[in-house]
mmCIF file of C-alpha atoms in Angstrom:
data_model
loop_
_atom_site.group_PDB
_atom_site.id
_atom_site.type_symbol
_atom_site.label_atom_id
_atom_site.label_comp_id
_atom_site.label_asym_id
_atom_site.label_seq_id
_atom_site.Cartn_x
_atom_site.Cartn_y
_atom_site.Cartn_z
ATOM 1 C CA MET A 1 0.000 0.000 0.000
ATOM 2 C CA THR A 2 1.228 3.488 -0.744
ATOM 3 C CA ASP A 3 0.946 6.625 1.293
ATOM 4 C CA ASN A 4 -1.523 8.292 -1.048
ATOM 5 C CA ALA A 5 -3.516 10.758 1.032
ATOM 6 C CA SER A 6 -6.872 9.479 -0.226
ATOM 7 C CA LYS A 7 -6.562 5.818 0.891
ATOM 8 C CA ASN A 8 -9.273 4.220 2.944
ATOM 9 C CA ASN A 9 -9.324 7.065 5.396
ATOM 10 C CA THR A 10 -12.388 8.633 6.971
ATOM 11 C CA SER A 11 -13.574 12.225 7.019
ATOM 12 C CA LYS A 12 -12.492 12.550 10.640
ATOM 13 C CA PRO A 13 -9.736 10.921 12.705
ATOM 14 C CA LEU A 14 -10.644 7.620 14.307
ATOM 15 C CA ARG A 15 -9.885 6.527 17.854
ATOM 16 C CA ILE A 16 -8.107 3.244 17.252
ATOM 17 C CA LEU A 17 -7.079 0.790 19.941
ATOM 18 C CA VAL A 18 -4.212 -1.424 18.795
ATOM 19 C CA GLY A 19 -3.903 -4.558 20.920
ATOM 20 C CA VAL A 20 -0.605 -6.438 20.833
ATOM 21 C CA GLY A 21 -0.310 -10.095 21.806
ATOM 22 C CA GLY A 22 2.797 -11.812 23.125
ATOM 23 C CA GLY A 23 4.333 -13.223 19.955
ATOM 24 C CA ILE A 24 7.509 -12.608 18.009
ATOM 25 C CA ALA A 25 5.474 -10.750 15.376
ATOM 26 C CA ALA A 26 4.817 -7.988 17.952
ATOM 27 C CA PHE A 27 7.553 -5.929 16.303
ATOM 28 C CA LYS A 28 5.357 -5.595 13.190
ATOM 29 C CA ALA A 29 2.679 -3.883 15.269
ATOM 30 C CA ALA A 30 5.018 -0.890 15.579
ATOM 31 C CA HIS A 31 4.658 -0.366 11.842
ATOM 32 C CA LEU A 32 0.886 -0.810 12.132
ATOM 33 C CA VAL A 33 0.732 1.986 14.717
ATOM 34 C CA ARG A 34 2.749 4.193 12.380
ATOM 35 C CA TYR A 35 0.373 3.309 9.510
ATOM 36 C CA PHE A 36 -2.592 4.633 11.518
ATOM 37 C CA THR A 37 -0.911 7.704 13.029
ATOM 38 C CA GLU A 38 0.398 8.850 9.645
ATOM 39 C CA ARG A 39 -3.215 8.916 8.471
ATOM 40 C CA GLY A 40 -4.139 11.216 11.333
ATOM 41 C CA HIS A 41 -5.816 8.677 13.609
ATOM 42 C CA ASN A 42 -5.515 8.737 17.408
ATOM 43 C CA VAL A 43 -3.970 5.429 18.514
ATOM 44 C CA HIS A 44 -3.865 3.839 21.968
ATOM 45 C CA VAL A 45 -1.659 0.763 22.216
ATOM 46 C CA VAL A 46 -2.715 -1.897 24.720
ATOM 47 C CA PRO A 47 -0.185 -4.737 24.861
ATOM 48 C CA THR A 48 -0.511 -7.863 26.927
ATOM 49 C CA GLU A 49 2.059 -8.358 29.657
ATOM 50 C CA SER A 50 3.733 -11.010 27.496
ATOM 51 C CA ALA A 51 3.959 -8.604 24.560
ATOM 52 C CA LEU A 52 6.238 -6.341 26.590
ATOM 53 C CA ASN A 53 8.825 -9.133 26.529
ATOM 54 C CA PHE A 54 9.161 -8.445 22.796
ATOM 55 C CA VAL A 55 8.596 -4.675 22.517
ATOM 56 C CA GLY A 56 8.778 -2.314 25.498
ATOM 57 C CA ALA A 57 6.161 0.195 26.607
ATOM 58 C CA ALA A 58 8.437 3.137 25.749
ATOM 59 C CA THR A 59 8.293 2.180 22.058
ATOM 60 C CA TRP A 60 4.509 2.094 22.028
ATOM 61 C CA GLU A 61 4.237 5.418 23.841
ATOM 62 C CA ALA A 62 6.705 7.098 21.485
ATOM 63 C CA LEU A 63 4.916 5.854 18.381
ATOM 64 C CA SER A 64 1.356 6.537 19.544
ATOM 65 C CA GLY A 65 1.862 9.610 21.694
ATOM 66 C CA ASN A 66 -0.370 8.048 24.347
ATOM 67 C CA PRO A 67 0.395 6.298 27.654
ATOM 68 C CA VAL A 68 0.572 2.516 27.681
ATOM 69 C CA SER A 69 -0.802 0.086 30.229
ATOM 70 C CA THR A 70 -1.458 -3.639 30.413
ATOM 71 C CA THR A 71 -3.482 -3.885 33.594
ATOM 72 C CA VAL A 72 -6.951 -2.884 34.732
ATOM 73 C CA TRP A 73 -5.396 -1.446 37.907
ATOM 74 C CA ASP A 74 -3.926 1.621 36.202
ATOM 75 C CA ASP A 75 -6.002 4.822 36.138
ATOM 76 C CA VAL A 76 -8.710 3.239 38.254
ATOM 77 C CA SER A 77 -10.400 6.590 38.879
ATOM 78 C CA GLY A 78 -10.758 7.060 35.106
ATOM 79 C CA VAL A 79 -12.259 3.567 34.737
ATOM 80 C CA GLN A 80 -9.715 2.932 31.966
ATOM 81 C CA HIS A 81 -10.591 -0.755 31.592
ATOM 82 C CA VAL A 82 -14.047 0.286 30.377
ATOM 83 C CA ARG A 83 -13.359 3.692 28.860
ATOM 84 C CA LEU A 84 -10.813 2.626 26.226
ATOM 85 C CA GLY A 85 -13.081 -0.007 24.710
ATOM 86 C CA GLN A 86 -16.186 2.163 24.922
ATOM 87 C CA GLU A 87 -14.565 5.145 23.224
ATOM 88 C CA ALA A 88 -12.789 3.247 20.452
ATOM 89 C CA ASP A 89 -14.032 3.549 16.875
ATOM 90 C CA LEU A 90 -11.972 0.522 15.866
ATOM 91 C CA ILE A 91 -10.000 -2.178 17.690
ATOM 92 C CA VAL A 92 -7.207 -4.019 15.881
ATOM 93 C CA VAL A 93 -5.383 -6.858 17.635
ATOM 94 C CA ALA A 94 -2.097 -7.734 15.924
ATOM 95 C CA PRO A 95 -0.562 -10.137 16.523
ATOM 96 C CA ALA A 96 -3.205 -12.277 18.201
ATOM 97 C CA THR A 97 -1.770 -15.450 19.710
ATOM 98 C CA ALA A 98 -3.674 -18.711 20.105
ATOM 99 C CA ASP A 99 -3.874 -18.043 23.854
ATOM 100 C CA LEU A 100 -5.214 -14.513 23.373
ATOM 101 C CA MET A 101 -7.936 -15.686 20.974
ATOM 102 C CA ALA A 102 -8.910 -18.428 23.421
ATOM 103 C CA ARG A 103 -9.304 -15.839 26.173
ATOM 104 C CA LEU A 104 -11.313 -13.541 23.898
ATOM 105 C CA ARG A 105 -13.570 -16.430 22.907
ATOM 106 C CA MET A 106 -14.248 -17.215 26.587
ATOM 107 C CA GLY A 107 -15.064 -13.583 27.380
ATOM 108 C CA ARG A 108 -12.171 -13.239 29.803
ATOM 109 C CA ALA A 109 -11.367 -9.772 31.137
ATOM 110 C CA ASP A 110 -8.197 -10.501 33.103
ATOM 111 C CA ASP A 111 -6.066 -7.749 31.545
ATOM 112 C CA LEU A 112 -6.656 -4.365 29.947
ATOM 113 C CA LEU A 113 -6.784 -5.684 26.368
ATOM 114 C CA THR A 114 -9.372 -8.421 26.931
ATOM 115 C CA ALA A 115 -11.450 -6.107 29.143
ATOM 116 C CA SER A 116 -11.411 -3.424 26.430
ATOM 117 C CA CYS A 117 -12.497 -5.922 23.773
ATOM 118 C CA LEU A 118 -15.287 -7.193 25.995
ATOM 119 C CA VAL A 119 -16.928 -3.768 26.332
ATOM 120 C CA ALA A 120 -16.362 -2.689 22.722
ATOM 121 C CA THR A 121 -19.297 -1.999 20.406
ATOM 122 C CA CYS A 122 -17.075 -0.891 17.496
ATOM 123 C CA PRO A 123 -15.615 -3.199 14.819
ATOM 124 C CA VAL A 124 -12.960 -5.554 16.205
ATOM 125 C CA VAL A 125 -10.355 -6.927 13.787
ATOM 126 C CA ILE A 126 -8.028 -9.736 14.872
ATOM 127 C CA ALA A 127 -4.866 -10.647 12.954
ATOM 128 C CA PRO A 128 -3.615 -14.048 14.172
ATOM 129 C CA ALA A 129 0.052 -15.043 14.145
ATOM 130 C CA MET A 130 1.333 -18.422 15.315
ATOM 131 C CA HIS A 131 2.928 -21.633 14.125
ATOM 132 C CA THR A 132 1.003 -23.589 11.498
ATOM 133 C CA GLU A 133 0.193 -26.466 13.866
ATOM 134 C CA MET A 134 -1.315 -24.011 16.376
ATOM 135 C CA TRP A 135 -3.367 -22.275 13.691
ATOM 136 C CA GLU A 136 -4.687 -25.540 12.258
ATOM 137 C CA ASN A 137 -5.407 -27.110 15.645
ATOM 138 C CA PRO A 138 -9.151 -27.843 16.011
ATOM 139 C CA ALA A 139 -9.283 -25.871 19.259
ATOM 140 C CA THR A 140 -7.957 -22.733 17.560
ATOM 141 C CA GLN A 141 -10.222 -23.192 14.546
ATOM 142 C CA ASP A 142 -13.216 -23.593 16.858
ATOM 143 C CA ASN A 143 -12.239 -20.389 18.671
ATOM 144 C CA VAL A 144 -11.914 -18.556 15.348
ATOM 145 C CA ALA A 145 -15.315 -19.789 14.177
ATOM 146 C CA THR A 146 -16.946 -18.694 17.430
ATOM 147 C CA LEU A 147 -15.385 -15.229 17.322
ATOM 148 C CA ARG A 148 -16.505 -14.787 13.718
ATOM 149 C CA SER A 149 -20.027 -15.912 14.597
ATOM 150 C CA ARG A 150 -20.117 -13.057 17.105
ATOM 151 C CA GLY A 151 -19.315 -10.467 14.446
ATOM 152 C CA ILE A 152 -15.591 -10.179 15.128
ATOM 153 C CA THR A 153 -13.369 -10.102 12.050
ATOM 154 C CA VAL A 154 -10.622 -12.711 12.284
ATOM 155 C CA LEU A 155 -8.302 -12.260 9.336
ATOM 156 C CA GLU A 156 -6.757 -15.211 7.558
ATOM 157 C CA PRO A 157 -3.032 -15.375 8.353
ATOM 158 C CA ALA A 158 -0.455 -15.117 5.599
ATOM 159 C CA HIS A 159 1.661 -18.008 4.333
ATOM 160 C CA GLY A 160 5.412 -17.719 4.735
ATOM 161 C CA ARG A 161 8.412 -17.907 6.997
ATOM 162 C CA LEU A 162 7.634 -18.380 10.689
ATOM 163 C CA THR A 163 9.913 -18.497 13.722
ATOM 164 C CA GLY A 164 12.975 -20.656 13.172
ATOM 165 C CA LYS A 165 13.011 -22.815 10.049
ATOM 166 C CA ASP A 166 9.245 -23.331 9.899
ATOM 167 C CA SER A 167 7.148 -22.033 7.016
ATOM 168 C CA GLY A 168 3.414 -22.203 6.298
ATOM 169 C CA PRO A 169 0.098 -20.529 7.178
ATOM 170 C CA GLY A 170 0.290 -18.571 10.421
ATOM 171 C CA ARG A 171 2.479 -15.634 9.480
ATOM 172 C CA LEU A 172 1.244 -12.169 10.422
ATOM 173 C CA PRO A 173 0.241 -10.219 7.275
ATOM 174 C CA GLU A 174 2.265 -7.110 6.562
ATOM 175 C CA PRO A 175 1.273 -4.096 8.706
ATOM 176 C CA ASP A 176 0.039 -1.904 5.826
ATOM 177 C CA HIS A 177 -2.100 -4.798 4.642
ATOM 178 C CA ILE A 178 -3.632 -5.260 8.104
ATOM 179 C CA GLY A 179 -4.219 -1.516 8.385
ATOM 180 C CA ALA A 180 -6.004 -1.301 5.043
ATOM 181 C CA LEU A 181 -8.207 -4.300 5.850
ATOM 182 C CA ALA A 182 -9.040 -2.897 9.289
ATOM 183 C CA LEU A 183 -10.028 0.512 7.926
ATOM 184 C CA ALA A 184 -12.196 -1.233 5.317
ATOM 185 C CA ALA A 185 -13.908 -3.164 8.123
ATOM 186 C CA HIS A 186 -14.696 0.148 9.799
ATOM 187 C CA ALA A 187 -15.851 1.872 6.609
ATOM 188 C CA GLN A 188 -18.021 -1.036 5.446
ATOM 189 C CA PRO A 189 -19.361 -3.049 8.408
ATOM 190 C CA GLY A 190 -19.870 -6.677 7.473
ATOM 191 C CA ILE A 191 -17.435 -6.574 4.564
ATOM 192 C CA PHE A 192 -15.740 -9.737 5.869
ATOM 193 C CA HIS A 193 -18.797 -11.750 6.908
ATOM 194 C CA GLN A 194 -18.433 -15.431 6.007
ATOM 195 C CA ASP A 195 -20.956 -15.702 3.169
ATOM 196 C CA LEU A 196 -18.532 -17.228 0.647
ATOM 197 C CA VAL A 197 -17.430 -20.283 2.627
ATOM 198 C CA GLY A 198 -17.155 -23.162 0.163
ATOM 199 C CA THR A 199 -17.499 -20.885 -2.881
ATOM 200 C CA ARG A 200 -14.810 -21.272 -5.568
ATOM 201 C CA VAL A 201 -13.872 -17.842 -6.881
ATOM 202 C CA VAL A 202 -11.536 -17.105 -9.791
ATOM 203 C CA VAL A 203 -10.236 -13.532 -10.018
ATOM 204 C CA THR A 204 -8.089 -12.124 -12.814
ATOM 205 C CA ALA A 205 -5.930 -9.080 -12.089
ATOM 206 C CA GLY A 206 -3.372 -6.781 -13.640
ATOM 207 C CA GLY A 207 -2.446 -5.925 -17.186
ATOM 208 C CA THR A 208 -1.225 -8.090 -20.038
ATOM 209 C CA HIS A 209 2.000 -7.526 -21.957
ATOM 210 C CA GLU A 210 1.936 -8.292 -25.672
ATOM 211 C CA GLU A 211 5.504 -8.946 -26.742
ATOM 212 C CA LEU A 212 6.956 -7.109 -29.738
ATOM 213 C CA ASP A 213 10.537 -8.293 -29.229
ATOM 214 C CA PRO A 214 12.443 -9.606 -26.175
ATOM 215 C CA VAL A 215 12.584 -6.133 -24.569
ATOM 216 C CA ARG A 216 9.481 -4.319 -25.848
ATOM 217 C CA PHE A 217 5.783 -4.904 -25.402
ATOM 218 C CA LEU A 218 2.357 -3.313 -25.725
ATOM 219 C CA GLY A 219 0.699 -2.887 -22.344
ATOM 220 C CA ASN A 220 -1.486 -0.669 -20.198
ATOM 221 C CA ALA A 221 -1.459 1.214 -16.906
ATOM 222 C CA SER A 222 -3.277 -1.374 -14.786
ATOM 223 C CA SER A 223 -1.724 -1.907 -11.347
ATOM 224 C CA GLY A 224 -3.776 -4.987 -10.436
ATOM 225 C CA ARG A 225 -4.952 -3.355 -7.206
ATOM 226 C CA GLN A 226 -8.685 -3.907 -7.789
ATOM 227 C CA GLY A 227 -8.260 -7.560 -8.721
ATOM 228 C CA TYR A 228 -6.045 -8.189 -5.716
ATOM 229 C CA ALA A 229 -8.561 -6.410 -3.481
ATOM 230 C CA LEU A 230 -11.324 -8.661 -4.804
ATOM 231 C CA ALA A 231 -9.246 -11.775 -4.193
ATOM 232 C CA ASP A 232 -8.337 -10.503 -0.725
ATOM 233 C CA VAL A 233 -11.894 -9.756 0.384
ATOM 234 C CA ALA A 234 -13.249 -12.982 -1.131
ATOM 235 C CA ALA A 235 -10.606 -15.032 0.726
ATOM 236 C CA GLN A 236 -11.354 -13.234 3.990
ATOM 237 C CA ARG A 237 -15.047 -14.075 3.434
ATOM 238 C CA GLY A 238 -14.213 -17.769 3.296
ATOM 239 C CA ALA A 239 -13.959 -18.373 -0.454
ATOM 240 C CA ASP A 240 -11.530 -20.757 -2.115
ATOM 241 C CA VAL A 241 -9.733 -18.178 -4.253
ATOM 242 C CA HIS A 242 -7.690 -18.712 -7.416
ATOM 243 C CA LEU A 243 -5.978 -15.480 -8.476
ATOM 244 C CA ILE A 244 -4.750 -15.313 -12.070
ATOM 245 C CA ALA A 245 -2.342 -12.394 -12.106
ATOM 246 C CA GLY A 246 -0.817 -10.579 -15.034
ATOM 247 C CA HIS A 247 1.632 -7.724 -14.639
ATOM 248 C CA THR A 248 0.963 -5.894 -11.385
ATOM 249 C CA GLU A 249 2.580 -3.635 -8.862
ATOM 250 C CA ASP A 250 4.334 -5.281 -5.913
ATOM 251 C CA LEU A 251 1.172 -6.180 -4.008
ATOM 252 C CA PRO A 252 0.791 -8.516 -1.011
ATOM 253 C CA THR A 253 -0.530 -11.928 -2.019
ATOM 254 C CA PRO A 254 -4.061 -12.370 -0.630
ATOM 255 C CA SER A 255 -3.950 -14.734 2.337
ATOM 256 C CA GLY A 256 -4.824 -18.285 1.330
ATOM 257 C CA ALA A 257 -5.231 -17.570 -2.391
ATOM 258 C CA ARG A 258 -3.662 -19.761 -5.076
ATOM 259 C CA VAL A 259 -1.841 -17.647 -7.633
ATOM 260 C CA THR A 260 -1.196 -18.390 -11.311
ATOM 261 C CA ARG A 261 1.082 -15.961 -13.160
ATOM 262 C CA ILE A 262 0.456 -15.090 -16.792
ATOM 263 C CA SER A 263 1.899 -12.508 -19.177
ATOM 264 C CA SER A 264 -0.122 -12.221 -22.382
ATOM 265 C CA ALA A 265 -3.822 -12.122 -23.242
ATOM 266 C CA LEU A 266 -3.641 -15.568 -24.829
ATOM 267 C CA GLU A 267 -2.084 -16.996 -21.659
ATOM 268 C CA LEU A 268 -4.802 -15.300 -19.597
ATOM 269 C CA LYS A 269 -7.499 -16.796 -21.831
ATOM 270 C CA ASP A 270 -6.155 -20.336 -21.444
ATOM 271 C CA ALA A 271 -5.650 -20.061 -17.671
ATOM 272 C CA THR A 272 -9.058 -18.489 -17.044
ATOM 273 C CA GLU A 273 -11.035 -20.949 -19.159
ATOM 274 C CA GLN A 274 -9.303 -23.843 -17.428
ATOM 275 C CA ALA A 275 -9.919 -22.433 -13.938
ATOM 276 C CA ALA A 276 -13.547 -21.564 -14.758
ATOM 277 C CA ARG A 277 -14.389 -25.245 -15.266
ATOM 278 C CA GLU A 278 -14.176 -25.764 -11.507
ATOM 279 C CA ALA A 279 -15.438 -22.362 -10.337
ATOM 280 C CA ASP A 280 -18.650 -20.910 -8.967
ATOM 281 C CA VAL A 281 -17.688 -17.291 -9.734
ATOM 282 C CA VAL A 282 -15.283 -15.744 -12.245
ATOM 283 C CA ILE A 283 -14.410 -12.056 -11.847
ATOM 284 C CA MET A 284 -12.592 -10.606 -14.857
ATOM 285 C CA ALA A 285 -10.813 -7.632 -13.275
ATOM 286 C CA ALA A 286 -7.686 -7.933 -15.448
ATOM 287 C CA ALA A 287 -6.985 -5.196 -17.978
ATOM 288 C CA VAL A 288 -6.613 -7.236 -21.162
ATOM 289 C CA ALA A 289 -4.860 -5.718 -24.174
ATOM 290 C CA ASP A 290 -7.249 -5.463 -27.116
ATOM 291 C CA TYR A 291 -4.503 -6.088 -29.667
ATOM 292 C CA ARG A 292 -1.140 -7.843 -29.958
ATOM 293 C CA PRO A 293 1.638 -7.544 -32.525
ATOM 294 C CA ALA A 294 1.142 -9.884 -35.462
ATOM 295 C CA GLN A 295 4.844 -10.719 -35.363
ATOM 296 C CA GLN A 296 7.137 -11.174 -32.370
ATOM 297 C CA ALA A 297 10.815 -10.679 -33.167
ATOM 298 C CA ASP A 298 13.315 -13.143 -31.689
ATOM 299 C CA SER A 299 15.892 -10.394 -31.100
ATOM 300 C CA LYS A 300 15.723 -6.704 -30.269
ATOM 301 C CA LEU A 301 14.666 -4.553 -33.216
ATOM 302 C CA LYS A 302 17.355 -1.953 -33.943
ATOM 303 C CA LYS A 303 17.094 1.675 -35.015
ATOM 304 C CA GLY A 304 18.166 2.181 -38.586
ATOM 305 C CA GLY A 305 18.602 -1.517 -39.320
ATOM 306 C CA GLU A 306 16.879 -3.650 -41.906
ATOM 307 C CA ASP A 307 14.468 -4.817 -39.234
ATOM 308 C CA GLN A 308 13.937 -1.346 -37.776
ATOM 309 C CA LEU A 309 10.641 -0.602 -36.142
ATOM 310 C CA GLU A 310 8.530 1.571 -38.446
ATOM 311 C CA VAL A 311 5.113 -0.054 -38.629
ATOM 312 C CA ILE A 312 3.561 -2.440 -36.116
ATOM 313 C CA GLU A 313 0.953 -4.731 -37.584
ATOM 314 C CA LEU A 314 -1.612 -5.667 -34.941
ATOM 315 C CA VAL A 315 -4.129 -8.482 -34.617
ATOM 316 C CA GLU A 316 -7.124 -8.461 -32.307
ATOM 317 C CA ASN A 317 -6.963 -10.476 -29.108
ATOM 318 C CA PRO A 318 -9.885 -12.782 -28.262
ATOM 319 C CA ASP A 319 -12.680 -11.405 -26.096
ATOM 320 C CA ILE A 320 -12.116 -13.492 -22.974
ATOM 321 C CA LEU A 321 -15.179 -12.266 -21.082
ATOM 322 C CA ALA A 322 -17.600 -12.841 -23.955
ATOM 323 C CA GLY A 323 -15.895 -16.166 -24.612
ATOM 324 C CA LEU A 324 -16.611 -17.349 -21.070
ATOM 325 C CA VAL A 325 -20.282 -16.436 -21.493
ATOM 326 C CA GLU A 326 -20.398 -18.366 -24.781
ATOM 327 C CA LEU A 327 -18.719 -21.436 -23.228
ATOM 328 C CA ARG A 328 -21.299 -21.389 -20.429
ATOM 329 C CA ARG A 329 -24.102 -21.108 -22.966
ATOM 330 C CA ALA A 330 -22.656 -24.085 -24.867
ATOM 331 C CA GLY A 331 -22.563 -26.200 -21.720
ATOM 332 C CA GLU A 332 -18.756 -26.307 -21.536
ATOM 333 C CA LEU A 333 -18.720 -24.404 -18.241
ATOM 334 C CA PRO A 334 -20.976 -24.950 -15.203
ATOM 335 C CA GLU A 335 -24.500 -23.677 -15.819
ATOM 336 C CA GLY A 336 -24.565 -21.879 -12.467
ATOM 337 C CA LEU A 337 -21.242 -20.112 -13.022
ATOM 338 C CA ARG A 338 -21.559 -16.397 -12.235
ATOM 339 C CA ILE A 339 -19.460 -14.178 -14.505
ATOM 340 C CA VAL A 340 -18.465 -10.647 -13.550
ATOM 341 C CA GLY A 341 -16.900 -8.215 -15.996
ATOM 342 C CA PHE A 342 -15.225 -4.816 -15.800
ATOM 343 C CA ALA A 343 -15.503 -1.806 -18.094
ATOM 344 C CA ALA A 344 -12.919 0.976 -17.908
ATOM 345 C CA GLU A 345 -14.477 3.751 -19.967
ATOM 346 C CA THR A 346 -13.873 7.351 -20.945
ATOM 347 C CA GLY A 347 -16.593 9.636 -22.226
ATOM 348 C CA ASP A 348 -16.661 11.218 -25.677
ATOM 349 C CA SER A 349 -18.807 13.591 -27.700
ATOM 350 C CA GLU A 350 -21.495 10.964 -28.134
ATOM 351 C CA SER A 351 -21.768 9.055 -24.846
ATOM 352 C CA THR A 352 -20.859 9.168 -21.164
ATOM 353 C CA PRO A 353 -18.669 6.462 -19.584
ATOM 354 C CA LEU A 354 -21.802 4.893 -18.077
ATOM 355 C CA GLU A 355 -23.619 4.792 -21.420
ATOM 356 C CA HIS A 356 -20.631 3.116 -23.035
ATOM 357 C CA ALA A 357 -20.554 0.591 -20.173
ATOM 358 C CA GLN A 358 -24.265 -0.190 -20.463
ATOM 359 C CA ARG A 359 -23.888 -1.083 -24.135
ATOM 360 C CA LYS A 360 -20.775 -3.124 -23.349
ATOM 361 C CA PHE A 361 -22.704 -5.060 -20.707
ATOM 362 C CA LEU A 362 -25.312 -6.085 -23.278
ATOM 363 C CA ARG A 363 -22.643 -7.096 -25.793
ATOM 364 C CA LYS A 364 -20.713 -9.226 -23.317
ATOM 365 C CA GLY A 365 -23.672 -11.025 -21.753
ATOM 366 C CA CYS A 366 -22.110 -11.332 -18.281
ATOM 367 C CA ASP A 367 -24.164 -11.370 -15.076
ATOM 368 C CA LEU A 368 -22.672 -8.274 -13.427
ATOM 369 C CA LEU A 369 -20.471 -5.463 -14.737
ATOM 370 C CA MET A 370 -18.398 -3.017 -12.705
ATOM 371 C CA ALA A 371 -17.905 0.168 -14.715
ATOM 372 C CA ASN A 372 -15.297 2.864 -14.003
ATOM 373 C CA ALA A 373 -14.708 6.275 -15.527
ATOM 374 C CA VAL A 374 -10.955 6.186 -16.114
ATOM 375 C CA GLY A 375 -8.338 8.657 -17.250
ATOM 376 C CA ARG A 376 -5.050 10.211 -16.193
ATOM 377 C CA GLY A 377 -4.775 9.923 -12.411
ATOM 378 C CA LYS A 378 -8.134 8.114 -12.153
ATOM 379 C CA VAL A 379 -8.595 4.485 -11.058
ATOM 380 C CA PHE A 380 -5.486 2.939 -12.659
ATOM 381 C CA GLY A 381 -2.713 2.749 -10.058
ATOM 382 C CA GLN A 382 -4.820 4.506 -7.416
ATOM 383 C CA GLU A 383 -5.929 3.108 -4.072
ATOM 384 C CA ASP A 384 -9.452 4.477 -4.459
ATOM 385 C CA SER A 385 -12.101 3.803 -7.064
ATOM 386 C CA ALA A 386 -15.755 4.496 -7.819
ATOM 387 C CA GLY A 387 -18.226 3.653 -10.525
ATOM 388 C CA TRP A 388 -21.408 1.747 -11.242
ATOM 389 C CA LEU A 389 -22.616 -1.841 -10.898
ATOM 390 C CA ILE A 390 -24.787 -2.901 -13.827
ATOM 391 C CA THR A 391 -27.161 -5.873 -13.892
ATOM 392 C CA ASN A 392 -30.057 -6.960 -16.094
ATOM 393 C CA PRO A 393 -32.709 -8.364 -13.737
ATOM 394 C CA PHE A 394 -35.458 -8.381 -16.388
ATOM 395 C CA GLY A 395 -33.439 -9.675 -19.349
ATOM 396 C CA SER A 396 -33.930 -6.518 -21.384
ATOM 397 C CA ASP A 397 -31.938 -5.650 -24.509
ATOM 398 C CA ASN A 398 -32.499 -1.923 -23.875
ATOM 399 C CA PRO A 399 -29.557 -0.166 -22.169
ATOM 400 C CA GLU A 400 -31.946 2.224 -20.451
ATOM 401 C CA ALA A 401 -33.779 -0.684 -18.771
ATOM 402 C CA LEU A 402 -30.690 -2.030 -17.031
ATOM 403 C CA GLU A 403 -30.337 -1.727 -13.277
ATOM 404 C CA VAL A 404 -27.516 0.629 -12.305
ATOM 405 C CA ARG A 405 -26.243 1.017 -8.754
ATOM 406 C CA GLU A 406 -23.685 3.679 -7.960
ATOM 407 C CA VAL A 407 -20.556 2.605 -6.096
ATOM 408 C CA PRO A 408 -19.351 5.643 -4.119
ATOM 409 C CA ALA A 409 -15.692 6.585 -3.997
ATOM 410 C CA GLY A 410 -13.746 4.464 -1.544
ATOM 411 C CA HIS A 411 -10.716 2.273 -1.108
ATOM 412 C CA LYS A 412 -10.581 -0.573 -3.603
ATOM 413 C CA LEU A 413 -11.126 -3.025 -0.737
ATOM 414 C CA GLU A 414 -14.456 -1.303 -0.072
ATOM 415 C CA VAL A 415 -15.305 -1.379 -3.782
ATOM 416 C CA ALA A 416 -14.460 -5.091 -3.768
ATOM 417 C CA GLY A 417 -16.902 -5.575 -0.907
ATOM 418 C CA ALA A 418 -19.637 -3.801 -2.876
ATOM 419 C CA ILE A 419 -18.989 -5.997 -5.933
ATOM 420 C CA LEU A 420 -19.084 -9.232 -3.909
ATOM 421 C CA ASN A 421 -22.255 -8.078 -2.161
ATOM 422 C CA ALA A 422 -23.867 -7.628 -5.575
ATOM 423 C CA LEU A 423 -23.065 -11.117 -6.886
ATOM 424 C CA PRO A 424 -26.243 -12.549 -8.412
ATOM 425 C CA ASN A 425 -27.644 -15.720 -6.918
ATOM 426 C CA THR A 426 -27.308 -18.902 -8.937
#
């Protein structure tokens, strides 16, 4: 995530309580505190007593600008053990150990952090971090399920290097990633509810590169952020996510998602059609090049040489989205497969971006279309987006009869939540 001033912030500073459990990943919470304070939020850090074995209270006070305590016996006259949780707009616990989640599940209030969580009425986001065996233990999974059933957001841990030589699920996601997810949970309550458990979701993301020679290509400005956000939110909502990624910025891999890397539009077509055969939902968020060079040189084309670059002959790439719809119609893909498309449009003298998108929706035949008005400094490469969701509930062939729902400007995680909320039923 970048430090763009418009990221999933709110119109006024939030009062955020950052809880820190006693795990080696506690050092990452220092960066999480910085993430929130740099966005103007007021942060109180409440570590457990064990957490202070990893990072001292002086560090938390310096980063947050607020006093730090672990016990309910400090500031008794100010009723701190109740006040902090009551006044918080958002609580983020990172890292959350297996022991801490067990205590939260049982409703314990034996230190300042658990007491604060127990009185909270604001969104509570928990980012677990522990060894794989602890995370996968039935007791931990039962605790996670119970906390989620109570409306608490328990994020999926990342896969990667753990303490020592171990590697696997259980790694704390990167602090900026946690921060963005937590602010999305505040901005859009319920964005991570578990409605996609057991749903197989394929998401395409990023731009394609159409090779001209070994060092040159035709491409576009897509960063892949919206596709990654969709994969991220879908995975956090319990889906089995397969992310097919083209060329993207250096983005954190969505926790638990399988990733297939592609480069060209033809590679994207093959990978998507194969993945769609075992999917319930396909979301085509990738920015696919419309054309590719008719010839790809084996060596770099030189200036002034016999093979110098003067004219590029182009051929049209296949329409992957429309092709998926046709394969479904022909019975080669599951009948209940839901297909979501994207339309990045600019207006012209004849039509607005929305009018262009409405006609595109009818041409493609998909079930849901997310339309954006794009341009220089808009949508591509940005953390925020906005647009319209287009559906055809009555099967009309008239663009004016389509159902259009506006998606207000927000972080692409929030836009992803709106898109997933709008998925048509099978």
